[in-house]
Short mmCIF file of C-alpha atoms in Angstrom, two decimals:
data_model
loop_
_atom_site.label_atom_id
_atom_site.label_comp_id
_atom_site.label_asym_id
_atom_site.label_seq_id
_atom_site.Cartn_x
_atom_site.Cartn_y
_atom_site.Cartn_z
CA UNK A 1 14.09 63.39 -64.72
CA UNK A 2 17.47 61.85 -64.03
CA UNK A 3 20.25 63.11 -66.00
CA UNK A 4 22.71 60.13 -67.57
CA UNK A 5 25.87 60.19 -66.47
CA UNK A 6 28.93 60.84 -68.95
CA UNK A 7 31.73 58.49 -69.94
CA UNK A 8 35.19 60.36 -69.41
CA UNK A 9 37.27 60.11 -72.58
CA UNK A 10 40.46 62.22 -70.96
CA UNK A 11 42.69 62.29 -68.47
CA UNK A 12 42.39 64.57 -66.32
CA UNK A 13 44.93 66.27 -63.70
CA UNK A 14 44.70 67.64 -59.79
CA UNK A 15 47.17 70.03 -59.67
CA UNK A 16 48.90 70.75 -56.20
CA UNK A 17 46.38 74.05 -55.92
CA UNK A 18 43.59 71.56 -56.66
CA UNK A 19 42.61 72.60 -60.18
CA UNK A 20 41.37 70.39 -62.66
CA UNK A 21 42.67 70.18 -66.03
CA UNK A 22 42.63 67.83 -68.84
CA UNK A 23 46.04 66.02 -69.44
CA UNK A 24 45.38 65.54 -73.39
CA UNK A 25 45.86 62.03 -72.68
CA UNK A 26 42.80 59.52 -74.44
CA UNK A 27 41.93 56.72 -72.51
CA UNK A 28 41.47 53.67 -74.06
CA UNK A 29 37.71 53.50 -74.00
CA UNK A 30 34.96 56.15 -72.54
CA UNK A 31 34.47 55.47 -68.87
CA UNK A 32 31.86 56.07 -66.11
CA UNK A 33 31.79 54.32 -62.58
CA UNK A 34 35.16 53.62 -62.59
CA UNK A 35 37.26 54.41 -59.28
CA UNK A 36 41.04 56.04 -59.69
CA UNK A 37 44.17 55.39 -57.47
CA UNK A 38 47.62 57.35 -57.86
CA UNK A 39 49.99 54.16 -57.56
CA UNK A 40 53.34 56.14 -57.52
CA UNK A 41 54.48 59.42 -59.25
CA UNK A 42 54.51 57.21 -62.57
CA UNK A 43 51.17 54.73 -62.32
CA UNK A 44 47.76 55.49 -62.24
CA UNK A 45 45.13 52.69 -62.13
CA UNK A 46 41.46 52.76 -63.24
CA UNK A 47 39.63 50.27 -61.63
CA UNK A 48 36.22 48.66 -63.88
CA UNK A 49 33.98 51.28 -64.64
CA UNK A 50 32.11 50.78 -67.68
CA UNK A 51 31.94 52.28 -71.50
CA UNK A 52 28.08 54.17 -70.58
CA UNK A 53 25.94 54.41 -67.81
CA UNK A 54 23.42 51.92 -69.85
CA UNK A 55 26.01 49.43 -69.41
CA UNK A 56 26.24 49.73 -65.40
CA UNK A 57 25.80 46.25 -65.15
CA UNK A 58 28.84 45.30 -67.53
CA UNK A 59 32.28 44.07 -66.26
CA UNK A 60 35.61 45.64 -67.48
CA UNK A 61 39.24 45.17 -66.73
CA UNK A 62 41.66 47.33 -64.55
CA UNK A 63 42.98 49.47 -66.58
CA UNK A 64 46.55 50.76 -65.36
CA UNK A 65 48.40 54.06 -67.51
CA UNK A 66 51.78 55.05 -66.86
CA UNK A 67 52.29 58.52 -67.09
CA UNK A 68 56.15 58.92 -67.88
CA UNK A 69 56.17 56.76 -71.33
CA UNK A 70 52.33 56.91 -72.40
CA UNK A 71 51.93 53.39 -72.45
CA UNK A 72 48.77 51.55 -71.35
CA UNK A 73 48.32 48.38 -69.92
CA UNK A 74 45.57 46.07 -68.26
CA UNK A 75 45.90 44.48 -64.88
CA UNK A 76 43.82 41.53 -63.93
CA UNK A 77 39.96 40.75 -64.38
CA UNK A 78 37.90 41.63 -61.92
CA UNK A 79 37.13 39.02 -59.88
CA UNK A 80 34.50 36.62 -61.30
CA UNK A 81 31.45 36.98 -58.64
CA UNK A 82 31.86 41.21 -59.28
CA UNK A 83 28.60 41.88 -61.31
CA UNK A 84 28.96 45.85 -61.70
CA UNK A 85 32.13 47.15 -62.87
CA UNK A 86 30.78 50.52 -61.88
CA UNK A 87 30.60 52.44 -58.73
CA UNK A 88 33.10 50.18 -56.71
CA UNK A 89 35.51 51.75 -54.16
CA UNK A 90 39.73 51.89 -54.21
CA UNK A 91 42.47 52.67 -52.58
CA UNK A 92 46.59 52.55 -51.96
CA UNK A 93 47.13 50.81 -48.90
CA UNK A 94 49.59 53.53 -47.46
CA UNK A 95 52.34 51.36 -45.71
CA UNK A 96 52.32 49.45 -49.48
CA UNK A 97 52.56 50.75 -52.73
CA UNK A 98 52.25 47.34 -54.16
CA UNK A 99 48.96 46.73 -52.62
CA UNK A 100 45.65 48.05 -53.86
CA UNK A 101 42.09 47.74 -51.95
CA UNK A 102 38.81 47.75 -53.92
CA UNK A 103 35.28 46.70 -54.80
CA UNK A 104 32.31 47.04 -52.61
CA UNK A 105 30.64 48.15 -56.13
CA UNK A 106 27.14 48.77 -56.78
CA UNK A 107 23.76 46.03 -57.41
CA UNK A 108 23.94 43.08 -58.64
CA UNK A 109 22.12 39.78 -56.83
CA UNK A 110 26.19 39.02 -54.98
CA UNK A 111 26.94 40.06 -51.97
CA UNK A 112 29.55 42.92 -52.14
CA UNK A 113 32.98 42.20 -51.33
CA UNK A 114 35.65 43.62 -50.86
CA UNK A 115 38.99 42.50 -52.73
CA UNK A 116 42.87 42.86 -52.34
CA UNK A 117 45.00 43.44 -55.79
CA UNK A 118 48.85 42.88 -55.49
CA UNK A 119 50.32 44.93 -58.03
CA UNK A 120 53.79 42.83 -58.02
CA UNK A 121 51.72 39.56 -58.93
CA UNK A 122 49.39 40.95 -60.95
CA UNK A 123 46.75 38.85 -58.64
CA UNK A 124 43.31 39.97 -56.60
CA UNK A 125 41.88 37.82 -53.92
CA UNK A 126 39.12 38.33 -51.62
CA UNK A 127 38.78 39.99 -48.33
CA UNK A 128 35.39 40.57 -46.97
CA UNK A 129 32.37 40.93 -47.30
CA UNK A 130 30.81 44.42 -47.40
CA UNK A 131 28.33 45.70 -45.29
CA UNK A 132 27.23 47.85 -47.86
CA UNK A 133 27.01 48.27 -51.61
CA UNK A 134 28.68 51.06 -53.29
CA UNK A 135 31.43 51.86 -50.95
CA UNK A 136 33.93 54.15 -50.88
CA UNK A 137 37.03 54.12 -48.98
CA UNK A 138 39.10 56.66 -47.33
CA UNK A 139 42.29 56.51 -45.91
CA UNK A 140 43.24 59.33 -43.11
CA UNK A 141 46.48 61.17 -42.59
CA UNK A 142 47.81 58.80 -39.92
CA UNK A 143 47.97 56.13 -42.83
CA UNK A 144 46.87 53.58 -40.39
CA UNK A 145 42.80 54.47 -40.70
CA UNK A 146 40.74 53.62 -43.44
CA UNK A 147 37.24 54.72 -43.38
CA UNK A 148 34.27 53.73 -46.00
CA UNK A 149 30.94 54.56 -46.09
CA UNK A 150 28.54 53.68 -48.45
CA UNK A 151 24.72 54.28 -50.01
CA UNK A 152 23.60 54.47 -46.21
CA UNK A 153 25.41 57.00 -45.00
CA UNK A 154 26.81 54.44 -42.06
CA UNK A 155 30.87 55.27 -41.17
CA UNK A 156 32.62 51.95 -40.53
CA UNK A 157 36.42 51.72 -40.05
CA UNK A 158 37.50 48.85 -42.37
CA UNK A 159 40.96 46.32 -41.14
CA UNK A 160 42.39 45.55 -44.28
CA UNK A 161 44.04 42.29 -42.98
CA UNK A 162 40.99 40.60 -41.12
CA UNK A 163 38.56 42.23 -44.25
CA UNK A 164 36.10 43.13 -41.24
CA UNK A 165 34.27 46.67 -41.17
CA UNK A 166 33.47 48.03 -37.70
CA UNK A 167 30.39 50.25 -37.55
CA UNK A 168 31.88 53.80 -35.86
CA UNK A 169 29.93 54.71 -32.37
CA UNK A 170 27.81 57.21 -33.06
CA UNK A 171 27.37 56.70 -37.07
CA UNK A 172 23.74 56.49 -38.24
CA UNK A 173 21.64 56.34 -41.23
CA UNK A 174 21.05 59.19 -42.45
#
């Protein structure tokens, strides 16, 4: 019997010797499904996710907090053809802290894509298509590499500017 997944209702923290603790800090609503990205020492976004893994189908909004005055605030809807708000992947595109990558999320009858959010404007626009649902993304220490891989196991190296994903050489279902 599957066990249900729980909705987070704090914070919690990664310290530099990679222990977890909780910050005290409520968020807004429980989440589940939702995928985290450190904008700068101050910001924090939480991208959809949803209030209970029941409501896995559900859309929410980004939700952004902003660690040195406590204040939350929402960034912009998630695009319109996203269908889960849960399980979608994110990251900081490393050469730009103004530029967030994410999506690739979970089911629905869509095609997966994957979408660009400029922080500045407050804005997301598409990229690409997915190859996969339920992606996760994964960018290396030379800052120029971003891997994702998804539900199939399959490695692809994803180019953020052309939104293509290039199946690595020797990557195979597993």
């Amino acid at each position: 019997v599957g066990q249900e997944r729980v909705a987070q209702t704090t914070m919690y923290l990664l310290d530099d010797s990679l222990v977890w603790s909780t910050s005290g800090t409520a968020l807004l609503e429980p989440m589940v499904g939702h995928c985290t990205v450190q904008i700068n020492d101050d910001t924090i976004a939480f991208i959809g996710g949803v209030t209970s893994a029941t409501n896995i189908n559900a859309e929410t909004r980004s939700q952004i907090y902003v660690l040195t005055n406590g204040a939350w605030s929402y960034g912009p809807d998630l695009p319109a053809d996203v269908e889960r708000g849960g399980n979608l992947g994110c990251y900081l595109v490393p050469d730009d802290e103004n530029l967030v990558v994410f999506g690739c999320a979970q089911g629905g009858s869509n095609p997966a894509k994957a979408y660009a959010w400029d922080i500045a404007n407050n804005s997301t626009s598409e990229i690409g298509e997915c190859p996969n649902k339920s992606m996760h993304f994964h960018a290396l220490d030379d800052n120029s590499t971003v891997l994702a891989t998804g539900t199939n196991r399959v490695i692809y190296e994803f180019d953020r500017l052309s939104g293509s994903f290039a199946r690595l050489e020797g990557s195979s279902l597993l």
